[in-house]
CSV table of C-alpha atoms and ligand atoms in Angstrom, one decimal:
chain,number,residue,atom,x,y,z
A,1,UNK,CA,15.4,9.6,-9.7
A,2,UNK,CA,18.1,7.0,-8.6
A,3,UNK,CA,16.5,3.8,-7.9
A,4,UNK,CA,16.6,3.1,-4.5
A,5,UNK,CA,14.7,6.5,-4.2
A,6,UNK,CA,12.1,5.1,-6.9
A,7,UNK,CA,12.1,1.8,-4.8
A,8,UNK,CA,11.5,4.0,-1.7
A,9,UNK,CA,9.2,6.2,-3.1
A,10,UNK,CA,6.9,3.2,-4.3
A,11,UNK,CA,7.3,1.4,-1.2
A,12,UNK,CA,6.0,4.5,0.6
A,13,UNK,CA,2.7,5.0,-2.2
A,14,UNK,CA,2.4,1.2,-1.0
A,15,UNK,CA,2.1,1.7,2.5
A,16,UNK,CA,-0.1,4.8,2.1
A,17,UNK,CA,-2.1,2.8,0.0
A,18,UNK,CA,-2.7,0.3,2.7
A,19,UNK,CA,-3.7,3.0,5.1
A,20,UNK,CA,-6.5,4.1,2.9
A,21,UNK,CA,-7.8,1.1,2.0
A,22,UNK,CA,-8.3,0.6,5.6
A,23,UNK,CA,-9.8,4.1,5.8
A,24,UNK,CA,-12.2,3.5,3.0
A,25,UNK,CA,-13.6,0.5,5.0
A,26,UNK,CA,-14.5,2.8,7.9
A,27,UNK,CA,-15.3,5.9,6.5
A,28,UNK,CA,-16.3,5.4,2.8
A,29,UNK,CA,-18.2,8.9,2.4
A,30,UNK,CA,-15.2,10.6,3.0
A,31,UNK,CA,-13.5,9.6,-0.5
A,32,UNK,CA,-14.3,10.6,-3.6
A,33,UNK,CA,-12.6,8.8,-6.3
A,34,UNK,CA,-11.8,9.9,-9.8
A,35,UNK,CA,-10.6,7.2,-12.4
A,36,UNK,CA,-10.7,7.4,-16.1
A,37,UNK,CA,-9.9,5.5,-19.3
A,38,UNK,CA,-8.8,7.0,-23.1
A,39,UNK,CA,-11.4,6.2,-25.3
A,40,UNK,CA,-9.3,4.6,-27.8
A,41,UNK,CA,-10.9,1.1,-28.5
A,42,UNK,CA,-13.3,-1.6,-26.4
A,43,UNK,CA,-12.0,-2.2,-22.7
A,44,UNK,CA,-10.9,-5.3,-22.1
A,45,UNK,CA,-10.1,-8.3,-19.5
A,46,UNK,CA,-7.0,-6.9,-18.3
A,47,UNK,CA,-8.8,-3.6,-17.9
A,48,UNK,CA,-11.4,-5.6,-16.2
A,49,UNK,CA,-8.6,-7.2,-13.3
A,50,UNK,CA,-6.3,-4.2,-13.6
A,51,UNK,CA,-9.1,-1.8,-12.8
A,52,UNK,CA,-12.7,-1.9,-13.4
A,53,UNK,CA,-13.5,-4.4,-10.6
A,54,UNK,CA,-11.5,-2.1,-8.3
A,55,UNK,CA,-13.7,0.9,-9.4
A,56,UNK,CA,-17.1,-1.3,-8.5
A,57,UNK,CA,-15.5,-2.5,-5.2
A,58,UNK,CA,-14.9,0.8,-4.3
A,59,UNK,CA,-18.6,2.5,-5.2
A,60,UNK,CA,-20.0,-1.1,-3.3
A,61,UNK,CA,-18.3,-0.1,-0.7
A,62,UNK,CA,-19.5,3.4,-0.1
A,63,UNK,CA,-17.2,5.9,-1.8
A,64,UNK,CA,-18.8,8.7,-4.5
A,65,UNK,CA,-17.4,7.7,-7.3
A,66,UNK,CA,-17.0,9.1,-10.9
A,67,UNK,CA,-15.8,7.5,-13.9
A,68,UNK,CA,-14.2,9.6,-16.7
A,69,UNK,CA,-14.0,9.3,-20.7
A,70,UNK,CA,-10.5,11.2,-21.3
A,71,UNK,CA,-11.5,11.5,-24.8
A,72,UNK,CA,-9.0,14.9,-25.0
A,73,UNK,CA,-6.2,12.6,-24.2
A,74,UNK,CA,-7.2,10.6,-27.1
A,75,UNK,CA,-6.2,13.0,-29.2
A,76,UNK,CA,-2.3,13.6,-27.8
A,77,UNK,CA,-1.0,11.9,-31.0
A,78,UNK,CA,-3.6,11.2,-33.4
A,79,UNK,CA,-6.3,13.1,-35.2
A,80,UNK,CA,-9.7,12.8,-33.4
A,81,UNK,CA,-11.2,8.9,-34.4
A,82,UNK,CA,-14.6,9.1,-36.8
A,83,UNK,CA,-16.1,6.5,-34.9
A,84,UNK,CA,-15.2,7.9,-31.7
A,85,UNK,CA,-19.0,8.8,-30.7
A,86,UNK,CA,-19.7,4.6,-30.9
A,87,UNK,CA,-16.6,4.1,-28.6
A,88,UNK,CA,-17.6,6.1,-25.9
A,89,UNK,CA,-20.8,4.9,-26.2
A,90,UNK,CA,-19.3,0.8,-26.1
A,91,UNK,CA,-17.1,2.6,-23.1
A,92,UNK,CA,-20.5,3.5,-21.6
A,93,UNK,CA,-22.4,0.1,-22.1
A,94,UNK,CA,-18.9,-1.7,-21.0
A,95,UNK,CA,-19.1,0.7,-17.5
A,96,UNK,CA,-22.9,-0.3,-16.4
A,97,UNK,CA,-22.4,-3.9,-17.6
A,98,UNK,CA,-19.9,-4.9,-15.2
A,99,UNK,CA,-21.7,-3.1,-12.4
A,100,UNK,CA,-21.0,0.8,-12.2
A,101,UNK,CA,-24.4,2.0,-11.1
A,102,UNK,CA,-25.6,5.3,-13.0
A,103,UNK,CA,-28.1,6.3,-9.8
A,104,UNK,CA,-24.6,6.0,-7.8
A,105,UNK,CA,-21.7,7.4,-9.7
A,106,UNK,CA,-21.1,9.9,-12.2
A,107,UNK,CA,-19.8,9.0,-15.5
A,108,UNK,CA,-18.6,12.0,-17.9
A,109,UNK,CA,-16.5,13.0,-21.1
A,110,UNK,CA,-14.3,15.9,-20.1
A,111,UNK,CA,-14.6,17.3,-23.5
A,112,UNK,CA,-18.3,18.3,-22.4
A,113,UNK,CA,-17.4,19.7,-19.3
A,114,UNK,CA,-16.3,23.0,-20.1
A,115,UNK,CA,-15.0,24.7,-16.6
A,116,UNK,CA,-13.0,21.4,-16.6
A,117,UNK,CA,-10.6,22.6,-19.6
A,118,UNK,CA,-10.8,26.3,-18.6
A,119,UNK,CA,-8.9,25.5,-15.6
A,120,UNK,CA,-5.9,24.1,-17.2
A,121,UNK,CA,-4.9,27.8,-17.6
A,122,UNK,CA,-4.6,29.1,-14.3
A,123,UNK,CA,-3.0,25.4,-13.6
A,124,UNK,CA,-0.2,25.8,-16.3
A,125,UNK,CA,0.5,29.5,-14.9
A,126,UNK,CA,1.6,26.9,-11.4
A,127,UNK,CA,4.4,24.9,-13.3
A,128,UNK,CA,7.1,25.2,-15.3
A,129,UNK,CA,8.2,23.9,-19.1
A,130,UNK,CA,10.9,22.1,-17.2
A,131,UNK,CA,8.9,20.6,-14.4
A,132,UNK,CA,6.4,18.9,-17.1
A,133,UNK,CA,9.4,17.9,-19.4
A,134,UNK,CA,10.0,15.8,-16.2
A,135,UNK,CA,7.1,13.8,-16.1
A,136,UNK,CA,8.3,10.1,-17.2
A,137,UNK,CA,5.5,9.9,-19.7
A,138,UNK,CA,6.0,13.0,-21.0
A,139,UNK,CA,9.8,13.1,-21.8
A,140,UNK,CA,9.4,9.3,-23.2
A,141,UNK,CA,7.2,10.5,-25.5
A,142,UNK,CA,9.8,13.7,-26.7
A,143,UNK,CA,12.2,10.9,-26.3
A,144,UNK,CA,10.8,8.3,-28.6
A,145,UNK,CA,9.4,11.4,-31.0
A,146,UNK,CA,12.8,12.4,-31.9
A,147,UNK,CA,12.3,14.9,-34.8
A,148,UNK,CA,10.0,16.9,-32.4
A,149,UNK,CA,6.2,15.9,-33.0
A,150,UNK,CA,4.7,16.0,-29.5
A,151,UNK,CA,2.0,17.7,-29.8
A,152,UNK,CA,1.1,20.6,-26.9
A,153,UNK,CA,-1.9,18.8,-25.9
A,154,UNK,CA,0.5,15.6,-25.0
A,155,UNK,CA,3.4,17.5,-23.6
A,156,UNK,CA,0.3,19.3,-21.2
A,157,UNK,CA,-1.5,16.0,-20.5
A,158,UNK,CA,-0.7,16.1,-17.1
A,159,UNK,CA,-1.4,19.2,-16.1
A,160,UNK,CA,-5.0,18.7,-18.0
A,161,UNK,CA,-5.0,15.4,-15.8
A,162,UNK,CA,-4.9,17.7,-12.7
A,163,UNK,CA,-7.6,19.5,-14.0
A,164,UNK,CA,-9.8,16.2,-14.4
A,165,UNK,CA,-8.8,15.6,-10.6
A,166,UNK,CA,-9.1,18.5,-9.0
A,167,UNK,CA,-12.5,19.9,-10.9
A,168,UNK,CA,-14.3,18.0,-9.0
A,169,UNK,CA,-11.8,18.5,-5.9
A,170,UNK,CA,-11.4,14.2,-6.1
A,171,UNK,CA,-9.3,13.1,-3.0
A,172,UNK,CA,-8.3,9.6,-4.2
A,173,UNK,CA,-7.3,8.3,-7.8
A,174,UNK,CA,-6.9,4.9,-8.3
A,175,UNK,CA,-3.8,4.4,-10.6
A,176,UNK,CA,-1.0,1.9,-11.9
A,177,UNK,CA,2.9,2.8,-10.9
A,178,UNK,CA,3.0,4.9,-14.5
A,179,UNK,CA,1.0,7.1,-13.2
A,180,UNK,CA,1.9,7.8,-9.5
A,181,UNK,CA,3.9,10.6,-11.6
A,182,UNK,CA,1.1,12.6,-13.1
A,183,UNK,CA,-0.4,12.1,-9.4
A,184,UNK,CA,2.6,14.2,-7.5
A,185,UNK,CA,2.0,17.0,-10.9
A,186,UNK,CA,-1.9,17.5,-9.3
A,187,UNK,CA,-0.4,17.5,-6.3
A,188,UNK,CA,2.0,20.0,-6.6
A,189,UNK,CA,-0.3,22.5,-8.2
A,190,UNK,CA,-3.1,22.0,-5.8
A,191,UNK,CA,-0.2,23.0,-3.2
A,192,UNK,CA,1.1,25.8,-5.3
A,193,UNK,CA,-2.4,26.9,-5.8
A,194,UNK,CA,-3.0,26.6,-1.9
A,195,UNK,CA,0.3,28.7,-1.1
A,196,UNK,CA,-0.5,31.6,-3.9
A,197,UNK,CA,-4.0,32.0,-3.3
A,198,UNK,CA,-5.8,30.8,0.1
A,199,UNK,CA,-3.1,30.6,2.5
A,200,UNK,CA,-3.2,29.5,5.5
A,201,UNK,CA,-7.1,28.1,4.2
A,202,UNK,CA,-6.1,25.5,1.4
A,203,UNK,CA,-9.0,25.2,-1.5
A,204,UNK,CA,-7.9,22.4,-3.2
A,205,UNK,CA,-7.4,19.0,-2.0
A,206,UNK,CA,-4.1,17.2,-2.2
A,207,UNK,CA,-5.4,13.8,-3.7
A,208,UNK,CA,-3.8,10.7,-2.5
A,209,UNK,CA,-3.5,7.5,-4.9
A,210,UNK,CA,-4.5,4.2,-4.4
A,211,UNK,CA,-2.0,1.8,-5.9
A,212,UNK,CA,-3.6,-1.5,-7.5
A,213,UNK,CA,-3.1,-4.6,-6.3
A,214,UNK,CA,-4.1,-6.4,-9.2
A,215,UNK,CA,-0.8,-8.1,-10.7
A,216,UNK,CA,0.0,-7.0,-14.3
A,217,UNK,CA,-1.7,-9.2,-17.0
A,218,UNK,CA,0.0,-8.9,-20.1
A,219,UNK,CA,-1.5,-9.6,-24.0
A,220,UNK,CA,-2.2,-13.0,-25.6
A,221,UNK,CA,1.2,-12.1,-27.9
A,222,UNK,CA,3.0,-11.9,-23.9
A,223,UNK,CA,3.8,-8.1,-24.6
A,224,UNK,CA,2.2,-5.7,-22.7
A,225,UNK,CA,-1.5,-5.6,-22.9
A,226,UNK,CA,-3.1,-3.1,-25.4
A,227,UNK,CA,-6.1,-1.7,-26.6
A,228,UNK,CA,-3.6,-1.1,-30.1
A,229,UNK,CA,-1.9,-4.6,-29.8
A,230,UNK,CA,-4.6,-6.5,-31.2
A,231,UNK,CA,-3.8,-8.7,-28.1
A,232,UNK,CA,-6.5,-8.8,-25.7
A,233,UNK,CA,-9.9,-9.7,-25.2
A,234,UNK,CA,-12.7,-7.3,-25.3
A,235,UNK,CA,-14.9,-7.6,-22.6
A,236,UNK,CA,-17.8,-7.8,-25.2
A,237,UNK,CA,-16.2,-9.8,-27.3
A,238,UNK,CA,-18.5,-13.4,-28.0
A,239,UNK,CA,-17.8,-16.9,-26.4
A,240,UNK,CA,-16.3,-18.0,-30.3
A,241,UNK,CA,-14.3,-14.6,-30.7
A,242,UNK,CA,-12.6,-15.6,-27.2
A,243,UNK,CA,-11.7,-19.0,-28.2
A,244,UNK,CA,-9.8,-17.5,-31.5
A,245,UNK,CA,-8.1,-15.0,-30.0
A,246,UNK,CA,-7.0,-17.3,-27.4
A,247,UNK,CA,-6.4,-20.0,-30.2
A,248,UNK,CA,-3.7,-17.3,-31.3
A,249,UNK,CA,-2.0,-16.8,-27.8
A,250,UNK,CA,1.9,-17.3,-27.5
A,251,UNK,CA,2.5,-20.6,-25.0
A,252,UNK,CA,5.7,-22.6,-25.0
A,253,UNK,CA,6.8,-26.3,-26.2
A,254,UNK,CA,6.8,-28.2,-23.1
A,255,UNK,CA,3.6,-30.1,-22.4
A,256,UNK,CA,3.4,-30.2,-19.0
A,257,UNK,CA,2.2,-26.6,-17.5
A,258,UNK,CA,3.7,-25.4,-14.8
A,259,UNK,CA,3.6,-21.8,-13.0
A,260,UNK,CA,6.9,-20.3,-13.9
A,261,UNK,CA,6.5,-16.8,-14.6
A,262,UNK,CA,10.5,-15.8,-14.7
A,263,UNK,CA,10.8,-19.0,-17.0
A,264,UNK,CA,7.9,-19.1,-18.9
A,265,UNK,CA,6.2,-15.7,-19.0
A,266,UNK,CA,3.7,-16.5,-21.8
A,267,UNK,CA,2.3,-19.6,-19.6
A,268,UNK,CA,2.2,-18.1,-16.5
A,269,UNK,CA,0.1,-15.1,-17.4
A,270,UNK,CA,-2.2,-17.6,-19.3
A,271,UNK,CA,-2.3,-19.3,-16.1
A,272,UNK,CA,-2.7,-16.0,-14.0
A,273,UNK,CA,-5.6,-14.7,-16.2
A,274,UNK,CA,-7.7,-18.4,-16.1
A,275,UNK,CA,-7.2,-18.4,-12.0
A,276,UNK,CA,-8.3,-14.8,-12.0
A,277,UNK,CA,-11.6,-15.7,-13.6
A,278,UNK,CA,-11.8,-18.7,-11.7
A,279,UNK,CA,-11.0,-16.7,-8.0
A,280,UNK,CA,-8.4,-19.7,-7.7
A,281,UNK,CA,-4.4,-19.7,-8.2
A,282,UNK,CA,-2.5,-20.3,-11.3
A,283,UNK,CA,-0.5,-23.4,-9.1
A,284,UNK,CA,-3.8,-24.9,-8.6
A,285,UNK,CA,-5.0,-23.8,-12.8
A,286,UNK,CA,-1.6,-25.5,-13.4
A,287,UNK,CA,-1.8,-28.8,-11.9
A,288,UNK,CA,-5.3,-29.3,-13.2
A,289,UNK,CA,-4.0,-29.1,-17.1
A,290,UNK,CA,-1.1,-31.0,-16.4
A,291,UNK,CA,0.5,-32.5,-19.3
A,292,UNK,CA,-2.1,-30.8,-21.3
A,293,UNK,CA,0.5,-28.8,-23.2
A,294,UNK,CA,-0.3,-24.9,-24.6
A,295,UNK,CA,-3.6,-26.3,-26.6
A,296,UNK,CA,-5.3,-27.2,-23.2
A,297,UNK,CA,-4.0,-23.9,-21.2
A,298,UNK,CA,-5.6,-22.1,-24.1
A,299,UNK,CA,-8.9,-23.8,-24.2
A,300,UNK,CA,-8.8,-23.8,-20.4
A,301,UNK,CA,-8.5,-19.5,-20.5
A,302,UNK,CA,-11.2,-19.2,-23.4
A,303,UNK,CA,-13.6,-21.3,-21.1
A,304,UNK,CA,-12.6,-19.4,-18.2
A,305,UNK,CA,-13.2,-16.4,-19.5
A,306,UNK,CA,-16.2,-17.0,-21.1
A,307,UNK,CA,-17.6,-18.0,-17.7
A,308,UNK,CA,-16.7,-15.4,-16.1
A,309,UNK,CA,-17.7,-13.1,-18.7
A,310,UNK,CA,-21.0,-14.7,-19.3
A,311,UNK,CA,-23.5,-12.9,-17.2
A,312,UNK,CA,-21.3,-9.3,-17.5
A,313,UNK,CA,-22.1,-10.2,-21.7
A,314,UNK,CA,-26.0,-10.6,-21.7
A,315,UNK,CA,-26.1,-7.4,-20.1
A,316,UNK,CA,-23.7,-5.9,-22.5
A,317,UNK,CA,-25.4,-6.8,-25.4
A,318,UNK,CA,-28.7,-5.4,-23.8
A,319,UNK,CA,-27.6,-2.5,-23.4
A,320,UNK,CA,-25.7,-1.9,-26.6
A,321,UNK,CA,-29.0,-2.6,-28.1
A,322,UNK,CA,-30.4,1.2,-26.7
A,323,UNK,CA,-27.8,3.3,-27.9
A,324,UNK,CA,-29.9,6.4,-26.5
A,325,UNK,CA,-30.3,5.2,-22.8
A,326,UNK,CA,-26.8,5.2,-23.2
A,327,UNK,CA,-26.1,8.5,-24.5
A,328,UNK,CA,-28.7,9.9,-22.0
A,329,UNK,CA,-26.7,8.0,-19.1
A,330,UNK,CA,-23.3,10.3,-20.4
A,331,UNK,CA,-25.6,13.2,-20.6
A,332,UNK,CA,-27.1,13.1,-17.3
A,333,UNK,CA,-23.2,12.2,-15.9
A,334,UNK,CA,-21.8,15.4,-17.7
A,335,UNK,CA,-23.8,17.3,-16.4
A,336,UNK,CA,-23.5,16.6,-12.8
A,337,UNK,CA,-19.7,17.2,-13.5
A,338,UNK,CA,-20.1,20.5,-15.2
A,339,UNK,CA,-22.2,21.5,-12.0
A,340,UNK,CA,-19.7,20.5,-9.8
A,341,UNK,CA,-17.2,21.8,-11.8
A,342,UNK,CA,-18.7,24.9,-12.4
A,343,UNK,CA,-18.7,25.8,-8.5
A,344,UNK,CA,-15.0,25.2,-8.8
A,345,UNK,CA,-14.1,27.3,-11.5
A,346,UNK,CA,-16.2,30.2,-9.5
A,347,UNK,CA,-14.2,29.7,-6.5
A,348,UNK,CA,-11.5,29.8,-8.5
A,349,UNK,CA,-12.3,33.1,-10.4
A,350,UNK,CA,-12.8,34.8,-6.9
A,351,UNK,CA,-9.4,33.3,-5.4
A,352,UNK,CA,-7.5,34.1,-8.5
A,353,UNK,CA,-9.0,38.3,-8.3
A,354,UNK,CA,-10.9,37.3,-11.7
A,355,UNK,CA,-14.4,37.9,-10.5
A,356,UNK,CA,-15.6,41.3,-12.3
B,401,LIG,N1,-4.1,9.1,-17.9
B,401,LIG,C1,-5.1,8.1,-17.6
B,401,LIG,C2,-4.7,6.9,-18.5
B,401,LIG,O1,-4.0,7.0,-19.4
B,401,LIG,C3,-6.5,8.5,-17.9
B,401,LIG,C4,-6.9,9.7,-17.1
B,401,LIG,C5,-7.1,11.0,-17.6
B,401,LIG,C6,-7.2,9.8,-15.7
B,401,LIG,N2,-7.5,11.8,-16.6
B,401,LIG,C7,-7.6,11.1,-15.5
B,401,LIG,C8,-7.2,8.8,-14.7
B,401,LIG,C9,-7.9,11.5,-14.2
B,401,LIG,C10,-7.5,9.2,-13.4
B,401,LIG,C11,-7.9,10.6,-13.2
B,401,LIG,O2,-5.2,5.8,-18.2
């Protein structure tokens, strides 16, 4: 894609974006909203502001929501985690501590959801090897593997994406730019499957996204933020953990702090994650350190943090304490999925001429 046709494109998921925000305000039932997160370590702040407070706005405000554990993705490139039982269990206890109600949405691991996965076959009959070799994600991954180690699971992803989506026929999908991609993939084989198989009566949904207005937060190191960075703060990490990991963070040698992010990256997303916490701006975060220098930005993030945090921590730490309410919370979430998803594999069957 040249990139005024990227820019255009974006622009465009932007402006639709705006429409159904304002949609969502006046007709919330109508949405059902599917957003998910790998299971490969504890979430995060920048989870927290890049998408977790969007998923409790959004089930606040009405919309059925369900929250999935993508622990197949988690195993695109690595051999399946020993401890990965106690991280979807943390995932779990991270989900209901900032707010996701259990009574209101559904949270699920779509390994347990078995019509889930059995209709990435009938989806992968609906593209072609080239079309998913296309998918940005994808071909950087064959890229950067060079000698030829993508796995099938990670060159599929997508198409197993669409089958997290449109399982439980989800009509909006909250997601970053990366993956407005994997989006159009769903939406071309709920299409394709329309065309082939219900004409004129389309089954399947075309899901729209909802593009995040959170701005990007990046690591304590000023890389991008990452569960495998080592440079973030868990959500459940403790008031001391926070101040060492901030202690660590990358600043700059000029004393006086200033919101600069084209000059000063590493001080301006200090900046941007203390005013986030504090619902103020960095300008304001900025002028109130002053000639502080990087030692007072970081003991001004670590107390923000820890602030905001607090509350979201107590319950945490309650509910990590009852490992089996939280297990039974999954439970009770996979299987409304698997019922739901069930009903769409039948319809499926039947469309398809599989129903014996
Ligand atoms: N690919 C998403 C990520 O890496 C996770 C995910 C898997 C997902 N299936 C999904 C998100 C379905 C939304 C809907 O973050």
């Amino acid at each position: 894609m040249s990139t005024i046709t990227a820019a255009r494109s974006l622009l465009a998921s932007q402006q639709r974006s705006d429409v159904l925000e304002a949609e969502i305000e006046r007709y919330p039932s109508a949405f059902r909203v599917l957003s998910g997160d790998r299971p490969t370590g504890a979430l995060h702040v920048g989870h927290y502001f890049g998408s977790l407070a969007n998923r409790v706005r959004l089930q606040d405000a009405g919309v059925e929501l369900l929250v999935l554990i993508a622990d197949y993705q988690a195993i695109t490139d690595r051999a399946a985690a020993a401890d990965l039982p106690a991280i979807v269990t943390a995932l779990v206890a991270d989900y209901l501590a900032i707010g996701i109600d259990p009574e209101r949405a559904i949270i699920f691991a779509h390994s347990q959801v078995e019509p889930l996965n059995q209709l990435l076959l009938p989806f992968l009959s609906l593209v072609s090897v080239a079309e998913i070799g296309r998918n940005p994600t994808v071909k950087d991954e064959v890229a950067a593997s060079g000698s030829g180690t993508v796995s099938g699971l990670m060159f599929t992803y997508p198409v197993h994406q669409a089958a997290d989506i449109l399982s439980c026929h989800a009509n909006l999908v909250p997601v970053g730019r990366d993956q407005l991609p994997h989006l159009e993939l769903t939406r071309t084989i709920a299409r394709r499957f329309n065309e082939r198989y219900t004409p004129g009566d389309p089954y399947f949904p075309a899901p729209d996204g909802l593009l995040s207005r959170a701005p990007l937060l990046l690591g304590t190191d000023g890389q991008k933020m990452s569960k495998s960075r080592n440079n973030s703060v868990p959500i459940g990490a403790t008031p001391d953990e926070t101040v060492r990991l901030l202690a660590t963070a990358k600043t700059d040698s000029h004393r006086q702090i200033t919101y600069e992010p084209e000059r000063r990256p590493a001080v301006a997303n200090l900046l941007l994650l203390t005013a986030l916490c504090r619902e103020s701006t960095p300008e304001a975060i900025a002028a109130d350190i002053g000639s502080g220098g990087g030692v007072a930005l970081k003991a001004a993030a670590a107390d923000a943090i820890n602030d905001r945090f607090a509350a979201i921590r107590v319950r945490r730490a309650a509910l990590a304490a009852e490992p089996s309410y939280l297990r039974e919370v999954l439970a009770a979430g996979n299987d409304k999925a698997a019922a739901i998803a069930d009903a769409t594999l039948e319809r499926v069957r039947e469309l398809m001429h599989h129903a014996y």
